[in-house]
Coordinates of C-alpha atoms and ligand atoms in Angstrom, one line a residue:
M9 CA 143.3 114.3 107.7
Q10 CA 143.7 112.0 111.0
S11 CA 144.8 108.5 111.2
L12 CA 142.7 105.6 112.8
T13 CA 144.1 102.1 113.9
I14 CA 141.6 99.8 114.4
L15 CA 143.0 96.2 115.5
G16 CA 140.9 93.5 115.4
G17 CA 139.5 92.3 112.3
G18 CA 136.6 90.3 113.3
A19 CA 133.1 91.3 111.8
W20 CA 133.2 94.1 113.8
G21 CA 136.4 94.9 113.6
S22 CA 136.1 94.9 109.4
A23 CA 133.2 96.8 109.9
L24 CA 134.5 100.2 112.0
A25 CA 137.6 100.7 109.2
N26 CA 134.7 100.6 106.3
L27 CA 133.1 103.5 108.4
G28 CA 136.6 105.1 109.4
G29 CA 137.1 105.0 105.5
K30 CA 134.2 107.5 104.5
K31 CA 135.9 110.4 105.5
G32 CA 139.2 110.4 103.9
D33 CA 141.3 109.5 107.3
R34 CA 144.4 107.1 106.8
V35 CA 142.5 103.8 108.6
N36 CA 145.1 100.4 109.5
L37 CA 143.4 97.2 110.1
W38 CA 145.7 95.3 112.4
S39 CA 144.8 92.1 113.5
R40 CA 146.7 89.2 114.8
S41 CA 147.5 87.8 111.4
S42 CA 148.4 91.0 109.1
S43 CA 152.1 90.6 107.8
F44 CA 153.3 94.2 108.8
N45 CA 154.2 94.6 113.1
L46 CA 151.6 97.1 115.1
E47 CA 154.3 99.3 115.7
S48 CA 153.8 100.6 112.9
V49 CA 150.5 100.9 113.2
I50 CA 150.2 102.2 116.3
T51 CA 153.0 105.4 115.8
G52 CA 151.3 109.2 114.7
A53 CA 147.8 107.6 114.8
D54 CA 145.6 110.3 115.8
V55 CA 142.6 107.6 117.8
V56 CA 143.4 103.3 118.5
V57 CA 140.2 101.6 117.6
S58 CA 140.4 98.0 119.5
A59 CA 137.7 95.8 118.3
V60 CA 138.6 92.5 119.9
S61 CA 136.8 90.1 121.9
M62 CA 136.9 90.1 125.5
K63 CA 139.1 87.4 125.6
G64 CA 141.6 89.2 123.4
V65 CA 141.2 92.7 125.2
G66 CA 144.2 91.4 128.6
A67 CA 146.6 90.6 125.5
T68 CA 145.9 94.3 123.5
V69 CA 146.4 96.3 126.2
D70 CA 150.3 94.4 127.2
R71 CA 151.5 93.7 123.9
L72 CA 149.9 98.1 123.6
L73 CA 151.9 98.3 126.2
A74 CA 154.6 97.7 125.5
L75 CA 154.8 99.9 122.8
E76 CA 155.1 103.7 123.5
L77 CA 151.9 104.9 122.8
S78 CA 151.5 108.6 123.1
P79 CA 149.2 109.9 125.5
D80 CA 147.7 112.2 123.1
T81 CA 146.0 109.5 120.9
I82 CA 142.6 108.2 122.0
I83 CA 141.5 104.0 122.9
V84 CA 138.2 104.1 121.2
T85 CA 136.2 100.6 122.7
V86 CA 133.9 99.0 121.6
T87 CA 133.9 94.9 122.9
K88 CA 130.9 94.2 124.3
G89 CA 132.5 92.0 127.6
L90 CA 133.4 91.9 131.2
D91 CA 136.7 90.4 131.7
P92 CA 136.4 86.7 134.3
A93 CA 139.2 87.5 137.2
S94 CA 138.6 91.6 137.5
T95 CA 134.1 91.6 136.5
R96 CA 135.9 95.0 135.2
T97 CA 134.2 96.4 131.7
P98 CA 137.3 96.5 128.4
S99 CA 136.9 100.0 129.2
Q100 CA 138.2 100.5 132.4
I101 CA 140.8 97.5 132.1
W102 CA 142.2 100.8 129.1
Q103 CA 142.2 102.7 131.9
N104 CA 143.5 101.7 134.1
A105 CA 146.6 100.3 131.7
F106 CA 147.1 103.6 130.0
P107 CA 145.7 106.6 132.3
N108 CA 146.8 109.6 130.8
N109 CA 144.8 108.5 127.9
S110 CA 141.7 109.8 126.8
I111 CA 138.7 106.3 126.5
V112 CA 135.7 106.7 124.6
V113 CA 133.8 104.3 124.6
L114 CA 131.5 103.1 120.2
S115 CA 128.3 101.5 121.5
G116 CA 124.7 101.5 120.1
P117 CA 122.4 99.1 118.3
N118 CA 125.0 98.1 115.5
L119 CA 125.0 94.8 113.8
S120 CA 127.4 94.6 111.5
E121 CA 125.9 92.3 109.1
E122 CA 123.9 95.8 108.8
I123 CA 126.6 98.0 108.3
Q124 CA 128.1 96.4 106.4
Q125 CA 125.3 96.7 103.7
G126 CA 125.2 100.3 103.7
L127 CA 122.1 100.0 106.1
P128 CA 121.8 102.9 108.3
A129 CA 122.5 102.9 111.6
A130 CA 122.9 105.2 115.0
T131 CA 125.2 104.9 118.3
V132 CA 127.4 107.0 121.1
A133 CA 130.5 107.9 121.2
A134 CA 130.9 108.3 125.4
S135 CA 133.8 109.5 126.8
L136 CA 135.0 111.3 130.5
D137 CA 137.2 113.6 128.3
L138 CA 133.5 114.8 126.3
A139 CA 136.4 116.1 123.3
A140 CA 137.3 113.0 122.4
A141 CA 134.2 111.9 122.3
K142 CA 133.9 114.8 119.8
Q143 CA 136.5 114.2 117.9
V144 CA 135.8 110.2 117.5
Q145 CA 131.5 111.8 116.3
N146 CA 133.0 113.6 113.6
I147 CA 136.0 110.8 112.8
Y148 CA 132.3 108.0 112.4
S149 CA 129.6 110.5 111.2
S150 CA 128.1 109.3 107.8
D151 CA 125.1 109.3 105.6
I152 CA 124.8 106.1 106.7
F153 CA 126.3 106.4 110.5
R154 CA 124.9 109.0 113.5
V155 CA 126.9 109.1 116.4
Y156 CA 125.9 110.3 119.5
V157 CA 127.7 112.2 123.0
N158 CA 127.5 111.4 126.2
E159 CA 129.8 111.3 129.3
D160 CA 129.1 107.7 130.6
P161 CA 130.9 105.9 129.4
L162 CA 130.4 102.9 132.2
G163 CA 126.6 103.1 131.1
T164 CA 127.1 103.4 127.6
E165 CA 129.5 100.0 127.8
L166 CA 127.2 97.7 130.6
G167 CA 124.1 99.0 128.4
G168 CA 125.4 96.4 125.1
T169 CA 127.0 94.1 127.1
L170 CA 124.5 93.1 130.2
K171 CA 122.0 93.4 126.7
N172 CA 123.2 90.1 125.3
V173 CA 122.1 87.6 128.6
F174 CA 118.8 89.4 127.7
A175 CA 119.3 88.6 123.5
I176 CA 120.0 84.4 124.0
A177 CA 116.7 84.6 126.9
A178 CA 115.2 86.4 123.7
G179 CA 116.1 84.0 121.0
V180 CA 115.0 80.6 123.7
C181 CA 111.9 83.4 123.7
D182 CA 111.3 82.7 119.6
G183 CA 112.8 79.6 119.4
L184 CA 110.3 77.8 121.7
Q185 CA 107.2 80.2 120.0
L186 CA 106.4 82.0 123.3
G187 CA 104.4 84.9 120.8
T188 CA 104.6 88.5 121.1
N189 CA 103.6 88.9 124.9
A190 CA 105.9 86.5 126.2
K191 CA 108.9 88.5 123.4
S192 CA 107.3 92.4 124.9
A193 CA 107.1 91.0 129.0
L194 CA 110.7 89.4 128.7
L195 CA 112.4 92.5 127.3
T196 CA 109.8 95.3 129.5
R197 CA 111.9 94.0 132.6
A198 CA 115.1 93.0 130.8
L199 CA 115.4 97.2 131.2
P200 CA 114.8 97.2 134.7
E201 CA 117.3 94.5 135.4
M202 CA 120.6 96.3 133.3
I203 CA 120.1 99.2 135.2
R204 CA 119.8 97.5 138.3
V205 CA 122.8 96.7 138.1
G206 CA 124.3 99.8 136.0
V207 CA 123.6 101.5 139.0
R208 CA 125.6 99.5 141.3
L209 CA 128.1 99.5 138.9
G210 CA 128.1 103.3 138.7
A211 CA 126.8 103.8 136.0
R212 CA 123.5 107.0 135.0
A213 CA 120.5 105.4 135.2
E214 CA 118.8 107.4 132.4
T215 CA 121.9 105.7 129.6
F216 CA 119.7 102.1 129.7
Y217 CA 117.1 104.6 127.4
G218 CA 119.3 105.6 125.2
L219 CA 120.7 104.5 121.8
S220 CA 123.6 101.9 124.0
G221 CA 121.5 100.5 126.7
L222 CA 117.6 100.5 125.3
G223 CA 118.0 100.7 121.5
D224 CA 120.7 97.8 121.5
L225 CA 118.7 95.4 123.5
L226 CA 116.0 96.3 120.9
A227 CA 118.5 95.8 117.4
T228 CA 119.7 92.5 119.2
C229 CA 117.0 91.3 120.3
N230 CA 114.8 90.7 117.9
S231 CA 117.4 89.6 115.1
P232 CA 118.8 86.6 114.5
L233 CA 122.2 87.8 113.0
S234 CA 123.2 88.5 116.5
R235 CA 124.8 85.9 117.3
N236 CA 124.2 85.6 121.5
Y237 CA 119.9 84.7 119.9
R238 CA 121.4 82.5 117.4
V239 CA 122.9 81.3 120.7
G240 CA 119.7 81.3 123.1
F241 CA 117.4 79.7 119.9
G242 CA 119.5 77.0 119.0
L243 CA 119.2 76.3 122.8
A244 CA 115.4 76.6 122.7
E245 CA 115.7 74.7 119.5
G246 CA 117.4 71.3 122.1
K247 CA 120.9 72.0 121.0
S248 CA 124.2 71.7 123.2
L249 CA 126.2 75.1 123.7
E250 CA 129.1 73.3 123.0
Q251 CA 127.7 72.6 119.4
I252 CA 126.1 76.3 118.8
L253 CA 129.0 77.5 119.2
H254 CA 131.4 75.1 117.4
E255 CA 128.4 76.6 114.3
L256 CA 128.4 80.4 115.7
Q257 CA 133.0 80.3 114.8
S258 CA 132.6 84.0 115.9
T259 CA 132.3 85.4 119.0
A260 CA 129.1 85.8 121.0
E261 CA 129.7 87.1 123.9
G262 CA 127.3 86.8 126.4
V263 CA 127.7 83.3 127.1
N264 CA 131.3 84.7 129.4
T265 CA 129.1 88.0 130.2
T266 CA 126.7 85.7 132.2
N267 CA 128.4 83.4 133.9
V268 CA 130.6 87.1 135.0
L269 CA 128.0 88.8 136.1
I270 CA 126.6 86.4 138.3
D271 CA 129.6 86.1 140.6
L272 CA 128.8 89.9 140.5
A273 CA 125.4 89.7 141.5
D274 CA 126.1 86.9 144.2
R275 CA 129.1 89.2 145.4
R276 CA 126.3 92.3 145.1
E277 CA 123.6 91.6 146.2
I278 CA 121.9 92.5 143.6
E279 CA 118.7 90.8 142.0
I280 CA 118.7 89.7 138.9
P281 CA 116.2 86.9 137.7
V282 CA 116.3 86.1 133.9
S283 CA 120.4 86.6 134.2
R284 CA 120.0 83.5 136.0
Q285 CA 117.9 81.5 134.9
V286 CA 119.6 82.4 131.7
Y287 CA 122.3 81.3 133.8
R288 CA 121.0 78.0 135.0
L289 CA 120.2 77.5 130.9
L290 CA 123.7 78.5 129.7
N291 CA 125.5 75.1 132.9
G292 CA 123.5 72.7 131.5
E293 CA 121.2 72.9 135.4
I294 CA 117.9 73.2 134.2
T295 CA 115.6 73.4 130.1
A296 CA 114.2 76.1 128.2
E297 CA 110.7 75.1 129.3
Q298 CA 112.3 74.9 132.7
A299 CA 113.6 78.3 132.4
V300 CA 110.3 80.0 131.4
L301 CA 108.2 78.2 133.4
S302 CA 110.6 79.5 136.7
L303 CA 110.0 83.1 135.6
M304 CA 106.5 82.9 135.7
E305 CA 106.2 81.3 138.8
R306 CA 108.5 83.7 140.5
T307 CA 106.7 85.1 143.6
L308 CA 103.8 87.8 142.7
K309 CA 105.5 92.0 143.7
P310 CA 104.2 95.3 142.3
E311 CA 105.7 96.4 138.7
I312 CA 109.4 98.0 140.3
L313 CA 110.8 100.0 137.1
Ligands
NAI7 N1 129.9 91.6 115.2 C1 129.4 92.5 116.5 O1 128.0 93.3 115.4 C2 129.7 93.3 117.0 C3 130.1 93.8 117.5 N2 131.0 94.4 119.2 C4 131.6 93.9 120.1 O2 132.7 93.7 119.1 C5 133.7 92.4 119.9 C6 134.8 91.6 118.2 O3 133.1 91.2 118.0 P1 133.3 90.6 116.5 O4 133.9 91.5 115.1 O5 132.2 90.4 116.0 O6 134.2 89.5 117.1 P2 134.8 88.2 115.9 O7 134.0 87.0 116.7 O8 133.9 88.1 114.8 O9 136.4 88.8 116.2 C7 136.7 88.9 117.5 C8 138.5 89.6 116.7 O10 139.1 89.0 118.1 C9 140.5 89.4 118.0 N3 140.8 88.7 119.7 C10 140.3 87.2 120.2 N4 141.5 87.1 120.1 C11 143.0 87.9 120.3 C12 144.2 88.4 120.5 N5 144.3 87.8 122.1 N6 144.5 89.2 120.1 C13 144.0 90.0 119.6 N7 142.4 89.3 119.0 C14 142.3 89.4 119.0 C15 140.2 87.6 116.3 O11 141.4 87.6 116.1 C16 138.9 88.6 115.9 O12 139.7 89.6 115.5 C17 133.2 92.2 120.3 O13 132.8 92.4 122.4 C18 131.1 92.4 120.2 O14 130.3 91.6 122.0 C19 130.2 95.6 119.0 C20 128.5 95.7 118.5 C21 128.3 94.6 117.0
13P8 O1 125.8 93.9 119.8 C1 125.5 93.6 119.0 C2 124.4 94.6 117.9 O2 125.1 95.9 118.2 C3 126.0 92.1 118.2 O3 125.6 91.3 118.4 P1 125.9 90.0 118.6 O4 127.5 90.0 119.6 O5 125.2 89.7 119.0 O6 125.7 89.4 117.1

């Protein structure tokens, strides 16, 4: 029996606590509002899963740094975001803070509401330490959750993070009722845009064709269960971003990710046309219709994949 501690009692943290208990492992779910203290569930934990939103990663890392975390404890991160100050990914932040611990990224097409209903899903546990990834694979695999492993944590993490920008675009596409052809074009062009960014940041291109890239792109861009999709859909309906986020009452990481991505792409001169239109829309510079027109009227070029 292993001891598993989940940090963050939101939608995904709660689902991961349920999934983690399927094999009889001991599971502790800790959130800021928990009555028990963090130290009591960190001491002796084999695996600690960080399921907080991007804005909580820094504070969570600091909390754990103040405790004696064993170097044998595997840290799993499931956050899909980028840090605005450093543009780093959550796994990079965790690895920097805990250089002696194995860091595993768990990411895939995993809409928490479907998983809470017991519907089947697959995901990826990725780490530079393959043994740690396999340990997480064994803990989480069940008859409703199939876990694959790979050794590209950065690519796995960036797939889940970047697809949120395109989920906003997909919500716009559906909200404006642009049709199936437009949606297919959008998703197909999104993939090379994700790969272009990922490869420049050090990820492997092929990772983006897997569950954590294309898989998560398809799930999130096609489901009203996705909060990022709902942001785009609401913008297409003419709602303000403020109103949409107020109605959501939950995390839509794509908003922050888009802003950080533009900063990163500007500094590194990466071409990200779709993301740029999402950025202009989110920041009130253009309407949803103008965003579509800007993409359609770009300079004609070969189809570079
Ligand atoms: N909900 C889903 O279907 C999935 C979500 N994710 C990712 O998991 C992360 C969390 O998402 P959700 O649970 O859905 O969001 P949520 O909005 O339901 O919950 C966010 C959690 O982060 C915690 N948090 C925020 N700031 C904190 C801080 N300063 N200190 C401690 N805890 C803090 C909140 O208390 C809450 O427990 C996001 O990055 C999301 O992209 C990944 C896969 C699936
Ligand atoms: O990442 C997710 C599914 O894999 C959840 O998507 P949202 O954060 O858009 O709800």
